[in-house]
PDB file of C-alpha atoms and ligand atoms in Angstrom:
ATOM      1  CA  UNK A   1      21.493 -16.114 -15.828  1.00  0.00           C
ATOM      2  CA  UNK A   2      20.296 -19.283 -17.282  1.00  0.00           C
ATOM      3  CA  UNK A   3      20.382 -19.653 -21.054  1.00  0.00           C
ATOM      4  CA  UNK A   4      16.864 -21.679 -21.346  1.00  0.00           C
ATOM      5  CA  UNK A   5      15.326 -18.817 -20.688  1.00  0.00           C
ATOM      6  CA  UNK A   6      12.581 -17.726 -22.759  1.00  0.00           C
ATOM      7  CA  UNK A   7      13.754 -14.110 -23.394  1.00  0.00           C
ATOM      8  CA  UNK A   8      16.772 -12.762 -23.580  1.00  0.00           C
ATOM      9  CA  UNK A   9      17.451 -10.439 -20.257  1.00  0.00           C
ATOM     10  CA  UNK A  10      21.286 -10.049 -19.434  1.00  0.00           C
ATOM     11  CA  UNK A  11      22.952  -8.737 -16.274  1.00  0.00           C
ATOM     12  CA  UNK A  12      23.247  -5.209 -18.176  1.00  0.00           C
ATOM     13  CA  UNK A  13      19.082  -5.583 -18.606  1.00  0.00           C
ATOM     14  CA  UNK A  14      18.544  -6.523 -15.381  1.00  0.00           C
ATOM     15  CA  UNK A  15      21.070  -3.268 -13.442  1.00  0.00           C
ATOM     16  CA  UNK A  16      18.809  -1.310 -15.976  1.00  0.00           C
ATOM     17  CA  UNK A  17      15.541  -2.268 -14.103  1.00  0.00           C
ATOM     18  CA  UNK A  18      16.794  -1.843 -10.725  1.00  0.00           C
ATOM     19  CA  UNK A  19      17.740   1.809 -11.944  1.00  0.00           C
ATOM     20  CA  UNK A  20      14.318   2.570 -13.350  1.00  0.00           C
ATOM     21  CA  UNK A  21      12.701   1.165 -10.658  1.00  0.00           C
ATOM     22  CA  UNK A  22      14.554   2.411  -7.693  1.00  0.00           C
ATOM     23  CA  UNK A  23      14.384   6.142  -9.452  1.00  0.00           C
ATOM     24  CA  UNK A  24      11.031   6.368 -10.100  1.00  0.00           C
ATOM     25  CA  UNK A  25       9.318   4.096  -7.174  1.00  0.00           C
ATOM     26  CA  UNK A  26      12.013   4.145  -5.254  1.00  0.00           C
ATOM     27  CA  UNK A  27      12.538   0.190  -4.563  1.00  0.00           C
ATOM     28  CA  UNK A  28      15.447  -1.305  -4.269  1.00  0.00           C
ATOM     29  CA  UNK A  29      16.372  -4.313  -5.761  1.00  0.00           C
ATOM     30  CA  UNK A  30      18.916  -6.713  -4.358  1.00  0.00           C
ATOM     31  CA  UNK A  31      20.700  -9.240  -7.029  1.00  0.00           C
ATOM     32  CA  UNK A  32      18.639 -11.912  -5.175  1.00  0.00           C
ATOM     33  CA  UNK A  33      15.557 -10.494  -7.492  1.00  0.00           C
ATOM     34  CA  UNK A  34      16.871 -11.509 -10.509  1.00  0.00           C
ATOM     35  CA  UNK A  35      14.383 -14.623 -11.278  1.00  0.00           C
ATOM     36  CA  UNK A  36      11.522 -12.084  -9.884  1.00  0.00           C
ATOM     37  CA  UNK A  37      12.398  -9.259 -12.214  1.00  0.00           C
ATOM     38  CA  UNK A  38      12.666 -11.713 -15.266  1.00  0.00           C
ATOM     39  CA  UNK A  39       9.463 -13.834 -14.195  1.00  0.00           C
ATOM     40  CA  UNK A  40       6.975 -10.858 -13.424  1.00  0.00           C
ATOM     41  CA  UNK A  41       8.306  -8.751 -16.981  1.00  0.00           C
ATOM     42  CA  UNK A  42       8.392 -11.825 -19.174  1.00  0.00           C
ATOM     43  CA  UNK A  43       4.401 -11.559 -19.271  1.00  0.00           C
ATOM     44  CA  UNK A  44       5.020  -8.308 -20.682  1.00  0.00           C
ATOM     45  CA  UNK A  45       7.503  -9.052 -23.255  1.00  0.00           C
ATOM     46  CA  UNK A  46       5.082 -11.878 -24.293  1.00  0.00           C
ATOM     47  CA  UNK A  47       2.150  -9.415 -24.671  1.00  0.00           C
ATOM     48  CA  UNK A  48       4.689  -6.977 -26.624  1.00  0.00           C
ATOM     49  CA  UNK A  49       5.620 -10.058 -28.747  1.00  0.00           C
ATOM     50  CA  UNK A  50       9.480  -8.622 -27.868  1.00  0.00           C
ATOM     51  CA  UNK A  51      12.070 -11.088 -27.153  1.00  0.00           C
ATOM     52  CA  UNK A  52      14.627  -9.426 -25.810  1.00  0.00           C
ATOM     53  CA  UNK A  53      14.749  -7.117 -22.733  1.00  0.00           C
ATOM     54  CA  UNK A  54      17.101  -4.949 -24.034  1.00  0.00           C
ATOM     55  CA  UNK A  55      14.028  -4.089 -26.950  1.00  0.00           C
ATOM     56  CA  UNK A  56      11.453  -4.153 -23.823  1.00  0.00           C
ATOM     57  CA  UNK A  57      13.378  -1.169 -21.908  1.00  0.00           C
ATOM     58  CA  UNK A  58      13.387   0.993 -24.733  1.00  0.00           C
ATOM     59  CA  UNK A  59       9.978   1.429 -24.667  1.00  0.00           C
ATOM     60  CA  UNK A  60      10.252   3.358 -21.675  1.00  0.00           C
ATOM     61  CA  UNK A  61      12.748   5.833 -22.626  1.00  0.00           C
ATOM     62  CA  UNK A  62       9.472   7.423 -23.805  1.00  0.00           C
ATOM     63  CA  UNK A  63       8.481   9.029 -19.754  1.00  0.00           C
ATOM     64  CA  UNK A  64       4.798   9.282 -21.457  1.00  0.00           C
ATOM     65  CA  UNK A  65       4.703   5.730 -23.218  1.00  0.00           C
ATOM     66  CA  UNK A  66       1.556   3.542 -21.493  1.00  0.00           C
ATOM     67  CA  UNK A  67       3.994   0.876 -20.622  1.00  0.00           C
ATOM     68  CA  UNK A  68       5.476   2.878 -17.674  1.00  0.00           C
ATOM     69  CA  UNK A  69       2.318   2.176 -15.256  1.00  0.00           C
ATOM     70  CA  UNK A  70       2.600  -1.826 -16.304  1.00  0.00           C
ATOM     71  CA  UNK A  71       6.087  -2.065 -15.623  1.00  0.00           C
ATOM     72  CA  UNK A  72       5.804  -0.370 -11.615  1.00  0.00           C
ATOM     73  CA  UNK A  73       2.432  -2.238 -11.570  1.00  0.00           C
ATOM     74  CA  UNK A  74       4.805  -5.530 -12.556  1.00  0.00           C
ATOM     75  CA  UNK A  75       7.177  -5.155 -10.332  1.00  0.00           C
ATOM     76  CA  UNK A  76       5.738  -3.783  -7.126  1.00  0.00           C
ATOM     77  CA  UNK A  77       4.401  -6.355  -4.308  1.00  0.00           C
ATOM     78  CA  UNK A  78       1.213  -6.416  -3.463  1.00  0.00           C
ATOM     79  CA  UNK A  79       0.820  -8.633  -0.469  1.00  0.00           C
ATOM     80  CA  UNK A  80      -1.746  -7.516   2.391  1.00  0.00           C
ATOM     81  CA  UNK A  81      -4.484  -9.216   4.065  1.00  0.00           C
ATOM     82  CA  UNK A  82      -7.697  -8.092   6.197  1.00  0.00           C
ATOM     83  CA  UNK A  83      -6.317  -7.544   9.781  1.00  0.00           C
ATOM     84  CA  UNK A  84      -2.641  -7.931   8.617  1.00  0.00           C
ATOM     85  CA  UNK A  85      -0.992  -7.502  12.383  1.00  0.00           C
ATOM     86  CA  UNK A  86      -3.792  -7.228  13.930  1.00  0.00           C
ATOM     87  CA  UNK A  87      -2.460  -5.460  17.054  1.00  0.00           C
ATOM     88  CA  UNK A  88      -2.222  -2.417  15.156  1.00  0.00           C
ATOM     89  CA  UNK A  89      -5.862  -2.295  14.694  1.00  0.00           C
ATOM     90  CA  UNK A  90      -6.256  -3.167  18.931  1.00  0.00           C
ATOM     91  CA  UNK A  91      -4.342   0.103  19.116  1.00  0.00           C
ATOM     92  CA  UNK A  92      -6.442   1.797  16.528  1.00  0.00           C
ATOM     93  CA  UNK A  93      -9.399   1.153  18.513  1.00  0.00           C
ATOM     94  CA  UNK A  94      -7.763   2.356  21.926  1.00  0.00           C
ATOM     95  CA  UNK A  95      -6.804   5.467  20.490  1.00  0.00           C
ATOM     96  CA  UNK A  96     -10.147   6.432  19.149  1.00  0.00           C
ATOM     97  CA  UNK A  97     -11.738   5.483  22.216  1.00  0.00           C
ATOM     98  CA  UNK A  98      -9.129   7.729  23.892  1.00  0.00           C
ATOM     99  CA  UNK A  99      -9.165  10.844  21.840  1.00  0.00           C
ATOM    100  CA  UNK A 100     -11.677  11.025  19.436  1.00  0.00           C
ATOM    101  CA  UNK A 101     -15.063  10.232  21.230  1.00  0.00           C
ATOM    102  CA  UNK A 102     -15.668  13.971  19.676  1.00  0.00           C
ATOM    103  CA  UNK A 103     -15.225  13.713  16.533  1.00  0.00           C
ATOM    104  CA  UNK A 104     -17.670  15.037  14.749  1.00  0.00           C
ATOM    105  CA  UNK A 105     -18.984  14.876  10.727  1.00  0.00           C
ATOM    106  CA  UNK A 106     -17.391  18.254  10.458  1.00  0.00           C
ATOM    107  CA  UNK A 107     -14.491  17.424  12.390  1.00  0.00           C
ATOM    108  CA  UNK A 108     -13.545  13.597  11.759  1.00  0.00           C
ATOM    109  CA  UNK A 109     -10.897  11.529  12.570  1.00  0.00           C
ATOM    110  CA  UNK A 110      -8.540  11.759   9.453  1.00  0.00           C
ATOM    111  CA  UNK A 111      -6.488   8.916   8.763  1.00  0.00           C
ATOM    112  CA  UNK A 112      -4.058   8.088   5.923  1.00  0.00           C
ATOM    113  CA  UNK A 113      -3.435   4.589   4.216  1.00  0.00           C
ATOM    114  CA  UNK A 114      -0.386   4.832   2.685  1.00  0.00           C
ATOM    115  CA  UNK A 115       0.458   1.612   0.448  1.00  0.00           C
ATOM    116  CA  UNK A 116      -2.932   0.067   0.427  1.00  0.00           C
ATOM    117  CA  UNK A 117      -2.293  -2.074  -1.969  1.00  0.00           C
ATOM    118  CA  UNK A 118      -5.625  -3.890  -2.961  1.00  0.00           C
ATOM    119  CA  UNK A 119      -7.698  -2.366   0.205  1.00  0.00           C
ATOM    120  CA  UNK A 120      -7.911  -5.339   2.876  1.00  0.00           C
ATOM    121  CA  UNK A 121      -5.810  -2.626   5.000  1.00  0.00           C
ATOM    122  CA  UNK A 122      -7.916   0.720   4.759  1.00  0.00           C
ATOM    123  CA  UNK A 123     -11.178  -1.671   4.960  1.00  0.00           C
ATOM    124  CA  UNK A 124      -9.771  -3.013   8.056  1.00  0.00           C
ATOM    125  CA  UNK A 125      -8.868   0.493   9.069  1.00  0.00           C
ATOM    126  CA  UNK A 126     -12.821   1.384   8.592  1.00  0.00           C
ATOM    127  CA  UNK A 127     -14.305  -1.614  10.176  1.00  0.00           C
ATOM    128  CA  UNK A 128     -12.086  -0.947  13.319  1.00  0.00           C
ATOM    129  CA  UNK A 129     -13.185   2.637  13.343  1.00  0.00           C
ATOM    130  CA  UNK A 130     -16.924   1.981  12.743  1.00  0.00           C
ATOM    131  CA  UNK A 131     -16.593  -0.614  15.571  1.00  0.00           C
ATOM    132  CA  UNK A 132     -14.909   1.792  17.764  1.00  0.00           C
ATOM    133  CA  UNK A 133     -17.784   4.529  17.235  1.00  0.00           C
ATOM    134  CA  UNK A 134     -20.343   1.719  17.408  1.00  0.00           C
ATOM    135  CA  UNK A 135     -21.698   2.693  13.937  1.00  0.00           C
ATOM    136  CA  UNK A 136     -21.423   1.977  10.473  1.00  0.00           C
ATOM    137  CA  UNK A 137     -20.869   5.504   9.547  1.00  0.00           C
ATOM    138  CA  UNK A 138     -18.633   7.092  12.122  1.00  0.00           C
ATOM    139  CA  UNK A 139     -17.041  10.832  11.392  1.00  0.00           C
ATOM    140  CA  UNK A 140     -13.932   9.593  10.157  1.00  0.00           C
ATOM    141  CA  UNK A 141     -12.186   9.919   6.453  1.00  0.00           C
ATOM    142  CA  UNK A 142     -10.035   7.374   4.957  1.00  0.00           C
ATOM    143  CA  UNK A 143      -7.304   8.433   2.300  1.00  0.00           C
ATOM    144  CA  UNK A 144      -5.964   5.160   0.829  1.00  0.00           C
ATOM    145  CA  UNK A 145      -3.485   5.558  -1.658  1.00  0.00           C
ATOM    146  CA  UNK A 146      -1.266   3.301  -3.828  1.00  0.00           C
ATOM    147  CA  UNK A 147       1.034   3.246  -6.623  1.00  0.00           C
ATOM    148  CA  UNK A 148      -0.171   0.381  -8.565  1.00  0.00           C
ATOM    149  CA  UNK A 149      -2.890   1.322 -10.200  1.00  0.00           C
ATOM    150  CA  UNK A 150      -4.559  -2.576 -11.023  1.00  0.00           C
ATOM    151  CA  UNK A 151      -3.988  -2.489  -7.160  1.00  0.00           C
ATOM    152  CA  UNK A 152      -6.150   0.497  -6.603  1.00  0.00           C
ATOM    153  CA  UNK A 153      -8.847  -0.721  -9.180  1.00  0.00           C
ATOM    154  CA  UNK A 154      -9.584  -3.857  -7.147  1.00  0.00           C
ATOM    155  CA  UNK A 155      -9.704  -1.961  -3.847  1.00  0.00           C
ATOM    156  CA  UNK A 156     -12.366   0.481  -5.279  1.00  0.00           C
ATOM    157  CA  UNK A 157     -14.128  -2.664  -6.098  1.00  0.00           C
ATOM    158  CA  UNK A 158     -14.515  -3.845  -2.883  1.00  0.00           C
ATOM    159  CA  UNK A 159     -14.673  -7.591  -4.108  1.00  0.00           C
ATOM    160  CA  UNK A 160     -12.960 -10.494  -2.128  1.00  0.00           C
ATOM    161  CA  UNK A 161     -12.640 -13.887  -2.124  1.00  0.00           C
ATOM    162  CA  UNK A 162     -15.080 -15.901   0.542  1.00  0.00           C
ATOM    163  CA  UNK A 163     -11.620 -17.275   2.199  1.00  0.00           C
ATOM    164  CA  UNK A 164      -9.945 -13.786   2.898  1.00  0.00           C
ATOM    165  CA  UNK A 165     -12.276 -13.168   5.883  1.00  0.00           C
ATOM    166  CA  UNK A 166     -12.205 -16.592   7.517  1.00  0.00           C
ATOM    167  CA  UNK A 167     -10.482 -15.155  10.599  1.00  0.00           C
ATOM    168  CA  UNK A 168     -13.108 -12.313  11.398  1.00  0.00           C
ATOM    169  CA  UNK A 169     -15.227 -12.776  13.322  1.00  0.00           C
ATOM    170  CA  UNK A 170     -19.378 -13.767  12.430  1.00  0.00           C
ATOM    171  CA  UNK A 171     -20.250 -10.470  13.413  1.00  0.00           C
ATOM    172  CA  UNK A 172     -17.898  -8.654  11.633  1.00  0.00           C
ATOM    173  CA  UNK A 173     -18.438 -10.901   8.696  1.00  0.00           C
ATOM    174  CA  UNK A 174     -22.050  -9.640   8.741  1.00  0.00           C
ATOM    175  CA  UNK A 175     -21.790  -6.140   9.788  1.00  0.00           C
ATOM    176  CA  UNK A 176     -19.743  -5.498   7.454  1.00  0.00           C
ATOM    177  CA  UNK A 177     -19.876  -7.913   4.111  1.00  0.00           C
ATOM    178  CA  UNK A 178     -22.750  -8.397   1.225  1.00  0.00           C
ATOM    179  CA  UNK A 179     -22.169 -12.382   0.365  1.00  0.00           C
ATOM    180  CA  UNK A 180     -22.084 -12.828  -3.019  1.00  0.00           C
ATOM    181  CA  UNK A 181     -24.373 -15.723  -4.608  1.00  0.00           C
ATOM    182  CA  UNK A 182     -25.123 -16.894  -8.042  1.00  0.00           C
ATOM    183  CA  UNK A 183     -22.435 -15.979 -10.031  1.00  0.00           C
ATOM    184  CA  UNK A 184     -20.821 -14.358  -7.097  1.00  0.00           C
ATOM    185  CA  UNK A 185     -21.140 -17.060  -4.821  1.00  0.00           C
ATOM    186  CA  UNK A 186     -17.687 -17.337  -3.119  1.00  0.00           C
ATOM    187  CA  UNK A 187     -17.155 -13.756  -3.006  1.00  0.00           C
ATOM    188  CA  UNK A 188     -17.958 -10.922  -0.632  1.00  0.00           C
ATOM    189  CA  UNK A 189     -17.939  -7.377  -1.084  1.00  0.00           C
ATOM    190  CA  UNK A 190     -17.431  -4.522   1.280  1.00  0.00           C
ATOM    191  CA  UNK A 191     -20.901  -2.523   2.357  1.00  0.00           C
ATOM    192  CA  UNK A 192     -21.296   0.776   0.911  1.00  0.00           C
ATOM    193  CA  UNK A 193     -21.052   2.380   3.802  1.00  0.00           C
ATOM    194  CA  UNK A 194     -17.505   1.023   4.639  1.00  0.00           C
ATOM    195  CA  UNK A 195     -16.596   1.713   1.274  1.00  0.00           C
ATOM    196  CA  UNK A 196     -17.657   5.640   1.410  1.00  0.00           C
ATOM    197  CA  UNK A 197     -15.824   6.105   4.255  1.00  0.00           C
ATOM    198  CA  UNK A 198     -12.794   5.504   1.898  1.00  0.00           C
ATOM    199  CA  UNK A 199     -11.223   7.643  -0.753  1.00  0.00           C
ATOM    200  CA  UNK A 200      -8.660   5.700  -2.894  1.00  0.00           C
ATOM    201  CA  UNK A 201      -5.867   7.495  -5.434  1.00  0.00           C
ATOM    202  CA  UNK A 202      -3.264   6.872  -6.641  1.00  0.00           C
ATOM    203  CA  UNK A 203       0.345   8.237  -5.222  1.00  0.00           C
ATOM    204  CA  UNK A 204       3.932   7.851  -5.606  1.00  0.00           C
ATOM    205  CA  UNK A 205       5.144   8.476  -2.037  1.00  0.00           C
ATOM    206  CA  UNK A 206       8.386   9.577  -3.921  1.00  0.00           C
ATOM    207  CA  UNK A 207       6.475  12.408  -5.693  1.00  0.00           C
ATOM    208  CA  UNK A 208       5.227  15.239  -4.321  1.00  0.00           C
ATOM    209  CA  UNK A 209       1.701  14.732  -2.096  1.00  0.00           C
ATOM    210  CA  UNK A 210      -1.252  16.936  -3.177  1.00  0.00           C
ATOM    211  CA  UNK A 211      -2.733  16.552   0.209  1.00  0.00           C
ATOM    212  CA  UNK A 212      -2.821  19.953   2.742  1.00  0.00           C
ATOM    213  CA  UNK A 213      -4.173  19.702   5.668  1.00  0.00           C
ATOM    214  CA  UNK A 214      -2.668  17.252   8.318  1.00  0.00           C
ATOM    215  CA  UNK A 215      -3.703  13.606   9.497  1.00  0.00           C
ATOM    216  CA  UNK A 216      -4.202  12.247  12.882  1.00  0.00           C
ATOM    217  CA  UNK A 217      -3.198   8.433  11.818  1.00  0.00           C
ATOM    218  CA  UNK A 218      -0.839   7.154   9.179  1.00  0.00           C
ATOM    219  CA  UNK A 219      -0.647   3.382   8.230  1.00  0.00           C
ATOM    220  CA  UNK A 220       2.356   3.245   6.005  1.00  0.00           C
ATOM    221  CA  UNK A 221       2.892  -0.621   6.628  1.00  0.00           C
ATOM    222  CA  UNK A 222       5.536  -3.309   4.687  1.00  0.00           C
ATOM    223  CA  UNK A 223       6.437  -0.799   2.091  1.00  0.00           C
ATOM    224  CA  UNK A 224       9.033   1.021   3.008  1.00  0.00           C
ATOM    225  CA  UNK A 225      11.122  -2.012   3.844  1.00  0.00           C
ATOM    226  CA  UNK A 226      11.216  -2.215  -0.460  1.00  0.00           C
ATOM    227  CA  UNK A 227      13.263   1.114   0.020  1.00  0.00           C
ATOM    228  CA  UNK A 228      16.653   2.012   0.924  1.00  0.00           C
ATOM    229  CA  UNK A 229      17.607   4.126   4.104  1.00  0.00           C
ATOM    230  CA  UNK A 230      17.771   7.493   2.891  1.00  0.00           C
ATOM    231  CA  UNK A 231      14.318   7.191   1.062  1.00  0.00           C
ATOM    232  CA  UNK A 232      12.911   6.110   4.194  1.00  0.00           C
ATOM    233  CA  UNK A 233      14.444   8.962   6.578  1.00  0.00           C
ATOM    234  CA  UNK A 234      13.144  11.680   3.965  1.00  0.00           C
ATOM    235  CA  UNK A 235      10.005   9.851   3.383  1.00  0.00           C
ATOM    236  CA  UNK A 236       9.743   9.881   7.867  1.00  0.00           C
ATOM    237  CA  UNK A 237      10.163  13.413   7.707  1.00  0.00           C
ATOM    238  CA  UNK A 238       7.552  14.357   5.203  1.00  0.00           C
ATOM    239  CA  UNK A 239       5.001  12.117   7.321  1.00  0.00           C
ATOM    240  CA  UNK A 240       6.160  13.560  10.306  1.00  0.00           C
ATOM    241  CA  UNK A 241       4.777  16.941   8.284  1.00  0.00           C
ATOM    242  CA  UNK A 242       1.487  15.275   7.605  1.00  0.00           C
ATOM    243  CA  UNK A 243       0.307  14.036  10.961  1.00  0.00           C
ATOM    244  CA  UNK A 244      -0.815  16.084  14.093  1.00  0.00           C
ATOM    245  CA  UNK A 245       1.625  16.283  16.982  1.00  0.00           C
ATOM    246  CA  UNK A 246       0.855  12.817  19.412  1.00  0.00           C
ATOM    247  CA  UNK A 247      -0.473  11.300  16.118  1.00  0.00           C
ATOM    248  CA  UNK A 248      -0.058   7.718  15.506  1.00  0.00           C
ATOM    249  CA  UNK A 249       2.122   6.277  12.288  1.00  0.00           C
ATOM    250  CA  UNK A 250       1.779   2.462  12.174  1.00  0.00           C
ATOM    251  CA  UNK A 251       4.618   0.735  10.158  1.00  0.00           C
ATOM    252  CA  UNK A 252       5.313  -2.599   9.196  1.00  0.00           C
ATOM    253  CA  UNK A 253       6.605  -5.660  11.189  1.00  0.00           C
ATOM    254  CA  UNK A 254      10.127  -5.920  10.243  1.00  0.00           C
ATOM    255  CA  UNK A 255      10.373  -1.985   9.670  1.00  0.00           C
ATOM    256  CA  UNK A 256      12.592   0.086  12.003  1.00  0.00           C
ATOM    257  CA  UNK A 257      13.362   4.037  12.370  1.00  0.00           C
ATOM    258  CA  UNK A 258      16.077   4.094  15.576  1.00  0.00           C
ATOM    259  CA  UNK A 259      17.665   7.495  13.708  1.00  0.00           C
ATOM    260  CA  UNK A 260      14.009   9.463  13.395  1.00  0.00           C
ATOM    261  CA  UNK A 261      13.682   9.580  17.054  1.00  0.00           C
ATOM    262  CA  UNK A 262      13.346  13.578  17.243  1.00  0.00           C
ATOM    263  CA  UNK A 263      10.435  13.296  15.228  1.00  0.00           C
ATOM    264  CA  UNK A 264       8.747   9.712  15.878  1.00  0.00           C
ATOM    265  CA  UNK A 265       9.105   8.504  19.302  1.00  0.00           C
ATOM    266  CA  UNK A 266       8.815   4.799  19.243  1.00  0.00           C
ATOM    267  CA  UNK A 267       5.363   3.777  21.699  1.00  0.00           C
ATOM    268  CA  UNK A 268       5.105  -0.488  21.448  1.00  0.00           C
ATOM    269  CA  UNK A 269       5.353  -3.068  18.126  1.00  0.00           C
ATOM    270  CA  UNK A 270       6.388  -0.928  15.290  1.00  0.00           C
ATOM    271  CA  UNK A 271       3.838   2.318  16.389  1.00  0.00           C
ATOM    272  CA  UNK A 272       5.518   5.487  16.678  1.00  0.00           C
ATOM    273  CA  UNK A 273       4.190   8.845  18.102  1.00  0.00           C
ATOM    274  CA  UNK A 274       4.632  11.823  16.704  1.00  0.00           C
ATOM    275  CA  UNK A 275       6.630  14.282  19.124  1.00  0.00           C
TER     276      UNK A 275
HETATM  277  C1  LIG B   1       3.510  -5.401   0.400  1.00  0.00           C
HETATM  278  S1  LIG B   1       2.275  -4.233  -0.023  1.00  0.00           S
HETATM  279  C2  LIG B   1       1.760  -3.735   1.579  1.00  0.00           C
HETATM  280  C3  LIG B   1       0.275  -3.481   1.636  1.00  0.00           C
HETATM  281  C4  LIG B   1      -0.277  -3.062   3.006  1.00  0.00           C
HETATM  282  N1  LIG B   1       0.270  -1.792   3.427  1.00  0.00           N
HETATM  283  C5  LIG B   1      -0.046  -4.120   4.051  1.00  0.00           C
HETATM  284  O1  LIG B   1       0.824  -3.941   4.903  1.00  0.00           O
HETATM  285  O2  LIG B   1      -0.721  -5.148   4.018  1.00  0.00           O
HETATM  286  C6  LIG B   1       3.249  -2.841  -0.583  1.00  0.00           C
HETATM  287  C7  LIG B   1       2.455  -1.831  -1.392  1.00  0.00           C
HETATM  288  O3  LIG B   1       3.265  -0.679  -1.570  1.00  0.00           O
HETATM  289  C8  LIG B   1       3.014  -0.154  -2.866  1.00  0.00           C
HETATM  290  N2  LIG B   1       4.163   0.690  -3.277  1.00  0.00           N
HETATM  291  C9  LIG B   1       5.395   0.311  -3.682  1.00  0.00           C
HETATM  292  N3  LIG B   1       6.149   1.377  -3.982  1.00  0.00           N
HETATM  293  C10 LIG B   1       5.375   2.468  -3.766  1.00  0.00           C
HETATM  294  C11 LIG B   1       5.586   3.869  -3.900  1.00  0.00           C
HETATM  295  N4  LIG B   1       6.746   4.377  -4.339  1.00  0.00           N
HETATM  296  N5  LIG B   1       4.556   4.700  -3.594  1.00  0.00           N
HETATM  297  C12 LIG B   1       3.367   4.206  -3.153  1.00  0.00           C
HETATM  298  N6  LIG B   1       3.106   2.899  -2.997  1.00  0.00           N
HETATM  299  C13 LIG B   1       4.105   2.036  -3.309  1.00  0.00           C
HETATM  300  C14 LIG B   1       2.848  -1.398  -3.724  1.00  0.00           C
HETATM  301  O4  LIG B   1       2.147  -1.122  -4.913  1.00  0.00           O
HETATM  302  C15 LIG B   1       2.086  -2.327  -2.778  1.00  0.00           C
HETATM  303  O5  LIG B   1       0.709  -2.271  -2.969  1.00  0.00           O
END
């Protein structure tokens, strides 16, 4: 701990964040994540005018006190990007070609998004899927759901910057973007279309999920790497409870389940079938 710090946050402070944290979203936090933890709460502790973190935790003794959803939204990472492995989304299209040339408006393709973060991945999960159909409103539903709730408020926006889709292609760039100008200029958003095929809320994949029925894709990509083993096995099993036998979960790149393999059978590049 350097002492030029701004704020006082001591080694007791910091074990008290990774507690909170890995209870209630279930990250873990190595000691390496000491600068990270002090640099993204230090803009609250400014806005609190508190100068010590000792003060700062308090606040959230209080399981009701408004702070609680900007602390997880503080600490949780939020990278993604439009096409983000984008041989998941070559697979997404095979397997709709393959199973679902049926699916109807009454009977869609029901997919889950599962950390989707600020909504280049369930957008890129809907342009794949209106590409595959070879329409712009195919009979499929999109459940994206975060934790972060700033997170979720841009994704329901649909607003990007200009330089977030330079790697699509033109077509897709004008199938499936309004360009901003004026004001906007810079900017795209996401047509309406693509965005109604989307339903964003907000989850804890620790906490118990409201939804019933089951889903015949899962995309729970780069998130579960932020949590330790046995969160990940239970969290496996619970998706394996959520998704139609021979349904597809897509995880992240550097994300691994060996010990799950009586539920997920492992097909190519970090997809797993359902058994
Ligand atoms: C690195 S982003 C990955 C985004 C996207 N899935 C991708 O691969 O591009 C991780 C996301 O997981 C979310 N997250 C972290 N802990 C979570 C939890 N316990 N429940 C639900 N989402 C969580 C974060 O808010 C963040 O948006």
């Amino acid at each position: 701990m350097s002492s030029d710090r701004e704020f006082v946050f001591t080694a007791n402070d910091f074990a008290h964040v990774q507690k909170l944290i890995y209870d209630n979203a279930g990250i873990s936090l190595s000691e390496q994540k000491n600068d990270l933890v002090y640099s993204r709460l230090a803009k609250r502790l400014r806005k609190h005018k508190i100068h010590r973190f000792d003060t700062y935790l308090q606040l959230l003794e209080d399981e009701k006190h408004p702070e609680w959803e900007e602390f997880i939204n503080a600490l949780t990472t939020n990278l993604t990007s439009f096409f983000r492995e984008n041989h998941h989304f070559t697979r997404l299209s095979h397997h709709l070609k393959d199973n679902f040339s049926r699916a109807t408006k009454d009977k869609p393709v029901k997919i889950w998004c599962a950390a989707s973060s600020t909504g280049e991945e369930p957008y890129s999960i809907a342009m794949t899927v209106a590409s595959a159909f070879g329409k712009i409103n195919p009979p499929a539903r999109i459940l994206a759901t975060d934790l972060d709730t700033k997170v979720l408020d841009k994704a329901i926006q649909g607003i990007y910057q200009l330089d977030t889709i330079e790697k699509l292609s033109a077509v897709q760039k004008e199938r499936f973007f309004f360009r901003g100008n004026g004001k906007s200029s810079g900017q795209v958003m996401m047509r309406p279309e693509l965005k109604s095929m989307v339903t964003f809320n907000q989850l804890n994949l620790l906490s118990d999920w409201p939804m019933k029925g089951k889903f015949d894709l899962i995309f729970c990509r780069n998130v579960m790497i932020y949590f330790d083993k046995p969160t990940q096995y239970k969290l496996l099993d619970k998706f394996s409870k959520h998704l139609n036998k021979g349904g597809l979960l897509f995880v992240g790149h550097s994300e691994s389940f060996p010990d799950a393999s009586h539920i997920f059978k492992l097909d190519k590049q970090t997809v797993y079938i359902r058994c």
